[in-house]
Coordinates of C-alpha atoms in Angstrom, one line a residue:
X1 CA 9.3 22.4 -85.5
X2 CA 10.6 25.4 -83.5
X3 CA 7.2 25.8 -81.8
X4 CA 7.1 22.2 -80.8
X5 CA 10.6 22.4 -79.4
X6 CA 9.7 25.5 -77.3
X7 CA 6.5 23.9 -76.1
X8 CA 8.5 20.8 -75.0
X9 CA 10.9 22.9 -73.0
X10 CA 8.0 24.8 -71.4
X11 CA 6.3 21.5 -70.3
X12 CA 9.6 20.3 -68.7
X13 CA 9.9 23.6 -66.8
X14 CA 6.4 23.3 -65.5
X15 CA 6.9 19.6 -64.6
X16 CA 10.1 20.5 -62.7
X17 CA 8.3 23.3 -60.9
X18 CA 5.5 20.9 -59.8
X19 CA 7.9 18.2 -58.6
X20 CA 9.7 20.6 -56.4
X21 CA 6.5 21.3 -54.3
X22 CA 4.8 18.0 -54.8
X23 CA 2.5 17.0 -51.9
X24 CA 1.4 18.9 -48.7
X25 CA 3.8 21.4 -47.3
X26 CA 4.4 21.4 -43.4
X27 CA 6.1 24.1 -41.6
X28 CA 6.6 24.1 -37.8
X29 CA 5.9 27.5 -36.4
X30 CA 5.4 26.5 -32.7
X31 CA 7.2 23.8 -30.7
X32 CA 7.1 24.1 -26.9
X33 CA 8.1 21.8 -24.0
X34 CA 6.1 22.0 -20.8
X35 CA 7.2 20.7 -17.4
X36 CA 5.1 20.8 -14.3
X37 CA 6.2 20.8 -10.6
X38 CA 4.4 20.5 -7.3
X39 CA 2.4 17.4 -8.5
X40 CA 1.6 14.6 -6.1
X41 CA 1.7 16.4 -2.8
X42 CA -0.2 15.5 0.4
X43 CA -1.5 17.7 3.2
X44 CA -4.3 18.0 5.7
X45 CA -7.5 19.4 4.3
X46 CA -7.8 23.2 4.2
X47 CA -4.0 23.6 4.6
X48 CA -1.4 24.8 2.2
X49 CA 0.7 22.3 0.3
X50 CA 4.3 22.4 1.3
X51 CA 5.7 23.1 -2.2
X52 CA 4.6 25.7 -4.7
X53 CA 3.0 24.5 -8.0
X54 CA 3.8 25.8 -11.4
X55 CA 5.0 25.3 -15.0
X56 CA 8.2 25.7 -16.9
X57 CA 8.0 26.4 -20.7
X58 CA 10.8 26.1 -23.2
X59 CA 10.6 27.1 -26.9
X60 CA 12.3 24.3 -28.9
X61 CA 12.5 26.5 -32.1
X62 CA 14.1 29.5 -30.6
X63 CA 15.9 27.6 -27.8
X64 CA 14.6 30.2 -25.4
X65 CA 12.5 30.6 -22.3
X66 CA 12.0 34.3 -22.9
X67 CA 8.4 34.2 -24.1
X68 CA 5.5 36.6 -23.6
X69 CA 3.2 33.9 -22.1
X70 CA 0.7 33.9 -19.3
X71 CA -1.0 31.2 -17.3
X72 CA -4.6 30.9 -16.0
X73 CA -4.9 28.6 -12.9
X74 CA -8.3 27.1 -12.1
X75 CA -9.1 24.8 -9.2
X76 CA -11.3 22.0 -10.6
X77 CA -11.4 19.5 -7.7
X78 CA -11.2 19.8 -4.0
X79 CA -12.6 23.3 -3.4
X80 CA -9.2 24.7 -2.7
X81 CA -7.6 28.0 -3.7
X82 CA -4.5 29.3 -5.4
X83 CA -2.8 32.6 -4.3
X84 CA -2.6 33.8 -7.9
X85 CA -5.1 32.9 -10.7
X86 CA -3.5 34.8 -13.6
X87 CA 0.3 34.9 -13.8
X88 CA 2.7 36.2 -16.5
X89 CA 5.7 33.9 -17.2
X90 CA 9.0 35.2 -16.0
X91 CA 11.9 33.6 -18.0
X92 CA 9.7 30.6 -18.9
X93 CA 8.5 30.1 -15.3
X94 CA 5.3 30.6 -13.3
X95 CA 4.5 29.5 -9.7
X96 CA 2.1 30.0 -6.9
X97 CA 1.0 28.5 -3.6
X98 CA -1.9 26.2 -3.4
X99 CA -4.3 25.7 -0.4
X100 CA -6.3 22.5 -0.3
X101 CA -10.0 22.3 0.2
X102 CA -12.1 19.9 2.3
X103 CA -14.9 18.7 0.0
X104 CA -12.9 15.8 -1.5
X105 CA -9.7 13.9 -1.1
X106 CA -8.6 14.5 -4.7
X107 CA -7.3 18.0 -5.3
X108 CA -6.7 19.2 -8.8
X109 CA -5.6 22.4 -10.6
X110 CA -5.7 23.1 -14.3
X111 CA -3.1 25.5 -15.7
X112 CA -3.9 27.0 -19.2
X113 CA -1.0 28.5 -21.0
X114 CA -1.5 31.4 -23.5
X115 CA 0.8 33.2 -25.9
X116 CA 0.8 37.0 -26.3
X117 CA -2.0 36.7 -28.9
X118 CA -4.2 35.0 -26.2
X119 CA -4.0 31.7 -28.1
X120 CA -4.0 28.7 -25.7
X121 CA -0.9 26.6 -26.2
X122 CA -1.6 23.8 -23.7
X123 CA -3.5 22.8 -20.5
X124 CA -1.6 21.1 -17.7
X125 CA -3.2 19.3 -14.7
X126 CA -1.6 19.1 -11.3
X127 CA -3.0 16.5 -8.8
X128 CA -2.5 16.2 -5.1
X129 CA -4.3 14.8 -2.0
X130 CA -5.9 16.4 1.1
X131 CA -6.7 14.3 4.1
X132 CA -9.8 14.6 6.3
X133 CA -11.1 12.9 9.5
X134 CA -13.7 10.1 9.6
X135 CA -13.6 9.4 5.8
X136 CA -11.7 7.0 3.7
X137 CA -9.2 9.1 1.8
X138 CA -7.2 7.6 -1.1
X139 CA -3.6 7.8 -2.3
X140 CA -2.4 6.5 -5.7
X141 CA 1.2 7.5 -5.6
X142 CA 4.4 6.0 -4.2
X143 CA 5.4 5.0 -1.6
X144 CA 1.8 4.4 -0.5
X145 CA 0.6 2.5 -3.6
X146 CA 3.4 -0.1 -3.1
X147 CA 2.9 -0.8 0.6
X148 CA 3.9 -4.4 1.4
X149 CA 3.4 -4.3 5.2
X150 CA 2.9 -1.9 8.1
X151 CA 3.8 -2.3 11.8
X152 CA 2.8 0.0 14.6
X153 CA 5.0 0.4 17.7
X154 CA 2.8 1.9 20.4
X155 CA 5.7 1.9 22.9
X156 CA 7.7 4.5 21.0
X157 CA 4.7 5.9 19.1
X158 CA 6.1 5.3 15.7
X159 CA 5.0 3.2 12.6
X160 CA 7.1 1.4 10.1
X161 CA 6.2 0.5 6.6
X162 CA 7.7 -1.6 3.8
X163 CA 7.3 -0.3 0.3
X164 CA 9.3 -0.8 -2.9
X165 CA 11.7 -3.1 -1.1
X166 CA 12.6 -0.3 1.4
X167 CA 11.8 0.2 5.1
X168 CA 10.0 3.5 5.8
X169 CA 9.2 5.4 9.0
X170 CA 6.0 7.4 9.4
X171 CA 6.6 11.2 9.6
X172 CA 4.6 13.7 11.7
X173 CA 1.6 13.4 9.4
X174 CA 0.2 9.9 9.3
X175 CA 0.1 9.9 5.4
X176 CA 3.7 10.9 5.0
X177 CA 6.6 8.4 4.9
X178 CA 10.4 8.6 4.9
X179 CA 12.6 5.9 3.5
X180 CA 15.0 4.6 6.2
X181 CA 17.6 2.1 5.1
X182 CA 20.2 1.7 7.9
X183 CA 21.5 -1.4 6.2
X184 CA 20.9 -3.7 3.2
X185 CA 17.8 -5.7 3.9
X186 CA 17.7 -7.2 0.4
X187 CA 14.1 -6.3 -0.2
X188 CA 12.0 -6.6 3.1
X189 CA 8.9 -8.8 3.0
X190 CA 7.2 -8.5 6.5
X191 CA 7.3 -6.8 9.9
X192 CA 6.5 -8.3 13.3
X193 CA 7.0 -7.5 17.0
X194 CA 6.6 -9.0 20.4
X195 CA 5.2 -7.6 23.7
X196 CA 8.6 -6.3 24.7
X197 CA 8.9 -4.0 21.6
X198 CA 11.5 -6.1 19.8
X199 CA 10.9 -5.7 16.0
X200 CA 11.6 -8.4 13.5
X201 CA 11.9 -8.1 9.7
X202 CA 12.2 -10.8 7.1
X203 CA 13.0 -10.6 3.4
X204 CA 12.6 -12.5 0.1
X205 CA 16.0 -14.2 0.6
X206 CA 15.0 -16.0 3.8
X207 CA 16.9 -13.6 6.1
X208 CA 15.6 -12.4 9.4
X209 CA 16.7 -9.2 11.1
X210 CA 15.7 -7.8 14.5
X211 CA 15.9 -4.5 16.3
X212 CA 16.0 -4.3 20.1
X213 CA 16.2 -0.4 20.1
X214 CA 12.9 0.4 18.3
X215 CA 14.3 0.4 14.8
X216 CA 17.5 2.4 15.3
X217 CA 19.8 -0.6 14.8
X218 CA 19.3 -4.0 13.3
X219 CA 21.0 -7.4 13.9
X220 CA 21.0 -10.5 11.8
X221 CA 19.3 -13.6 13.1
X222 CA 20.4 -17.1 12.2
X223 CA 18.5 -18.8 9.4
X224 CA 15.7 -21.2 10.5
X225 CA 16.8 -23.6 7.8
X226 CA 20.5 -22.9 6.8
X227 CA 20.3 -24.1 3.2
X228 CA 17.0 -22.3 2.5
X229 CA 17.4 -19.0 0.6
X230 CA 13.9 -18.0 -0.2
X231 CA 11.2 -16.3 1.9
X232 CA 9.4 -17.9 4.9
X233 CA 5.9 -17.6 6.1
X234 CA 6.5 -16.0 9.5
X235 CA 4.8 -14.7 12.6
X236 CA 6.0 -13.6 16.1
X237 CA 3.8 -14.4 19.1
X238 CA 3.7 -11.9 22.0
X239 CA 6.0 -14.0 24.1
X240 CA 8.8 -13.4 21.6
X241 CA 8.7 -16.8 19.9
X242 CA 9.5 -16.6 16.2
X243 CA 7.7 -19.1 14.0
X244 CA 8.5 -19.8 10.3
X245 CA 7.6 -22.3 7.6
X246 CA 8.2 -22.8 3.9
X247 CA 6.6 -24.8 1.1
X248 CA 10.0 -26.1 0.1
X249 CA 10.0 -28.8 2.8
X250 CA 7.4 -31.3 3.9
X251 CA 7.9 -30.6 7.6
X252 CA 9.2 -27.0 7.7
X253 CA 7.8 -25.5 10.9
X254 CA 10.6 -23.9 12.9
X255 CA 10.5 -22.0 16.2
X256 CA 13.1 -19.8 17.9
X257 CA 12.6 -19.2 21.6
X258 CA 15.8 -17.1 22.0
X259 CA 15.2 -14.2 19.6
X260 CA 16.5 -15.8 16.5
X261 CA 19.8 -17.3 17.8
X262 CA 18.7 -20.9 17.5
X263 CA 15.9 -22.9 15.9
X264 CA 14.1 -26.1 16.7
X265 CA 12.1 -28.3 14.3
X266 CA 8.8 -28.7 16.1
X267 CA 6.7 -30.7 13.6
X268 CA 5.5 -33.8 15.7
X269 CA 1.8 -34.3 15.1
X270 CA 1.6 -32.0 12.1
X271 CA 0.5 -33.1 8.6
X272 CA 3.0 -32.7 5.8
X273 CA 3.3 -29.3 4.0
X274 CA 1.6 -27.3 6.8
X275 CA 2.3 -23.6 6.5
X276 CA 1.9 -20.9 9.1
X277 CA -1.4 -19.0 9.0
X278 CA -1.9 -17.8 12.6
X279 CA -0.4 -18.7 15.9
X280 CA -1.6 -17.6 19.4
X281 CA -0.8 -18.5 22.9
X282 CA -3.8 -18.8 25.2
X283 CA -4.0 -17.7 28.8
X284 CA -3.6 -21.3 30.1
X285 CA -0.3 -21.6 28.2
X286 CA -1.5 -23.7 25.3
X287 CA -0.5 -22.6 21.8
X288 CA -2.9 -22.7 18.9
X289 CA -1.6 -23.1 15.3
X290 CA -3.9 -22.6 12.3
X291 CA -2.3 -23.6 9.0
X292 CA -2.9 -22.2 5.5
X293 CA -4.2 -25.7 4.7
X294 CA -7.2 -25.0 7.0
X295 CA -6.2 -27.2 9.9
X296 CA -6.2 -26.2 13.6
X297 CA -3.6 -27.6 16.0
X298 CA -3.0 -27.3 19.7
X299 CA 0.2 -27.7 21.7
X300 CA 0.3 -28.2 25.5
X301 CA 4.1 -28.4 25.7
X302 CA 5.3 -25.0 24.5
X303 CA 4.9 -25.9 20.8
X304 CA 7.2 -28.9 20.8
X305 CA 4.5 -31.2 19.5
X306 CA 0.9 -30.8 18.2
X307 CA -2.5 -32.5 18.2
X308 CA -5.4 -31.8 15.9
X309 CA -8.1 -29.7 17.3
X310 CA -11.7 -29.7 16.2
X311 CA -12.8 -26.4 14.6
X312 CA -15.4 -25.1 12.1
X313 CA -14.8 -26.9 8.8
X314 CA -12.8 -25.2 6.0
X315 CA -11.5 -22.6 8.3
X316 CA -9.5 -19.7 6.8
X317 CA -8.3 -17.7 9.9
X318 CA -7.7 -17.9 13.6
X319 CA -7.8 -15.0 16.0
X320 CA -7.7 -14.8 19.8
X321 CA -9.2 -11.7 21.6
X322 CA -7.8 -9.9 24.6
X323 CA -10.3 -11.9 26.7
X324 CA -9.0 -15.2 25.4
X325 CA -12.0 -15.9 23.2
X326 CA -11.1 -18.0 20.1
X327 CA -12.4 -16.7 16.9
X328 CA -12.5 -18.8 13.7
X329 CA -13.4 -17.7 10.2
X330 CA -14.5 -20.3 7.7
X331 CA -16.2 -20.6 4.2
X332 CA -19.7 -21.6 5.4
X333 CA -22.2 -19.7 3.2
X334 CA -19.5 -17.4 2.0
X335 CA -17.7 -16.2 5.1
X336 CA -18.8 -17.0 8.6
X337 CA -17.3 -16.0 11.9
X338 CA -17.4 -18.5 14.8
X339 CA -16.6 -17.8 18.5
X340 CA -15.5 -20.0 21.4
X341 CA -15.6 -18.9 25.0
X342 CA -14.5 -22.3 26.4
X343 CA -11.0 -22.6 24.9
X344 CA -12.2 -24.3 21.7
X345 CA -14.4 -27.0 23.1
X346 CA -17.5 -25.5 21.4
X347 CA -18.0 -22.9 18.7
X348 CA -21.0 -20.7 17.9
X349 CA -21.5 -19.0 14.6
X350 CA -21.9 -15.3 15.3
X351 CA -21.8 -13.7 11.8
X352 CA -22.2 -14.5 8.1
X353 CA -21.9 -12.6 4.9
X354 CA -21.7 -13.5 1.1
X355 CA -18.6 -11.7 -0.3
X356 CA -18.1 -11.2 -4.1
X357 CA -14.9 -13.3 -4.0
X358 CA -12.4 -14.7 -1.6
X359 CA -8.6 -14.6 -1.1
X360 CA -6.0 -14.4 1.7
X361 CA -7.3 -13.4 5.1
X362 CA -3.9 -12.9 6.8
X363 CA -4.1 -9.3 7.7
X364 CA -7.7 -8.4 8.3
X365 CA -8.2 -7.6 12.0
X366 CA -7.2 -4.5 13.9
X367 CA -8.3 -3.3 17.3
X368 CA -8.9 0.4 17.7
X369 CA -9.8 1.4 21.2
X370 CA -12.5 -1.1 22.4
X371 CA -13.6 -1.9 18.8
X372 CA -12.3 -4.7 16.5
X373 CA -12.3 -3.8 12.9
X374 CA -12.5 -6.7 10.5
X375 CA -12.0 -6.7 6.8
X376 CA -14.0 -9.3 4.9
X377 CA -12.3 -9.7 1.6
X378 CA -14.8 -9.1 -1.2
X379 CA -17.3 -7.4 1.1
X380 CA -15.8 -4.6 3.2
X381 CA -15.1 -3.6 6.8
X382 CA -17.3 -4.5 9.8
X383 CA -16.7 -3.8 13.5
X384 CA -17.6 -5.3 16.8
X385 CA -16.7 -4.9 20.5
X386 CA -17.6 -8.4 21.6
X387 CA -17.8 -10.7 18.5
X388 CA -21.5 -11.0 19.2
X389 CA -23.0 -7.9 17.5
X390 CA -21.5 -6.5 14.2
X391 CA -21.9 -3.3 12.3
X392 CA -20.9 -2.7 8.7
X393 CA -18.5 0.2 8.6
X394 CA -17.6 0.4 4.9
X395 CA -18.8 -1.5 1.9
X396 CA -15.8 -1.9 -0.5
X397 CA -15.4 -5.1 -2.4
X398 CA -11.9 -4.2 -3.6
X399 CA -9.9 -4.0 -0.4
X400 CA -7.9 -7.0 0.9
X401 CA -5.5 -6.0 3.8
X402 CA -6.1 -4.0 6.9
X403 CA -3.4 -2.2 8.8
X404 CA -3.3 0.4 11.6
X405 CA -0.7 2.9 12.7
X406 CA 0.3 3.7 16.3
X407 CA -2.3 6.5 16.6
X408 CA -5.2 4.4 15.4
X409 CA -5.4 5.4 11.7
X410 CA -6.7 2.5 9.7
X411 CA -5.0 1.8 6.3
X412 CA -6.2 -0.6 3.6
X413 CA -5.5 -1.3 0.0
X414 CA -7.3 -2.3 -3.1
X415 CA -6.9 -5.7 -4.8
X416 CA -4.6 -5.4 -7.8
X417 CA -5.1 -1.7 -7.8
X418 CA -2.5 1.0 -6.9
X419 CA -4.9 2.6 -4.3
X420 CA -4.4 2.8 -0.6
X421 CA -7.0 4.3 1.8
X422 CA -6.5 6.1 5.1
X423 CA -9.1 6.5 7.8
X424 CA -8.4 8.8 10.8
X425 CA -11.0 8.9 13.5

């Protein structure tokens, strides 16, 4: 009986010992936090980035940055260079300067972190952008990736941009922007100007602002429709007339001929629910109005009444050249361009292409020097000097809007992608 009793006690002791260490045992011997800086910079190709790049390491177990660590820096994209390739950490910190290369827009450095035993703890990637001439360089960071509109003022040689509900001004380098919010614009929506340099801005709340001193100060305009508190489709013709419309009303076209102080309802001759697409004044004083409903109208009395004008069927855009030639886009065989040299009495098809898809064609034409650059949504960018002969400049089926800054840099963006492209000639 005594042997059985002792055997029972021994079994209990063994069982208790096993329960204490039951299952796998995990002990944390290393726990580091890594922070990078100098990421997302922009510079001209083969120039130094403005800020240094580097890593900060913190040991979460010892609550210390005093570690015997080292970093190996390797340029893996862009053909740039770093001033120091192998650096010892000093109080948890390493940094060096980075000079961009010129073989690609994307610039990337990998930083490998090692402990004193040469064991690699982590690899961190730092990405930035270098800009070159005569190529389409990309940006995928803010504020560029959230551009809503761009307006070039060639009088003062400055360019304005709306991004993330803020107004920005272009800095010395064409790819750098600085937020400039002199007053509460309540999330700007669009930018416009007339031939005298007066700049207009509208927002999602149906408010319109104007600046008569090149963006230094802004004044509030009266509302086109007092009770309307949502955005307007809007454009400003070179003569300073402001045109707005909204889908909330059957006959919503409004015009201000005094810089936004007063508005008139000029809808005689228009069909219901017409919305502003493009408006141009011709050399003979007539005004052409192309609606988003694909109708073309003409006014011979300063826009106070309208008459339907024959144009290519299922038209999507109106444009008037410096020579007074009327250009119409329509959906014939994909996308076709038609030209009229006799004030719209006759049109001739001058170009046709099959895009992969179609969407808005509101901001697709820019004139750089003597050349007109035209973005065909779902196809790419073409150019012409006379709307007779055309040349494909860039095949890119993802881009949808085309802008240009005051120095002639073309800027475009991808469809539903956070990518903007810059092209400096």
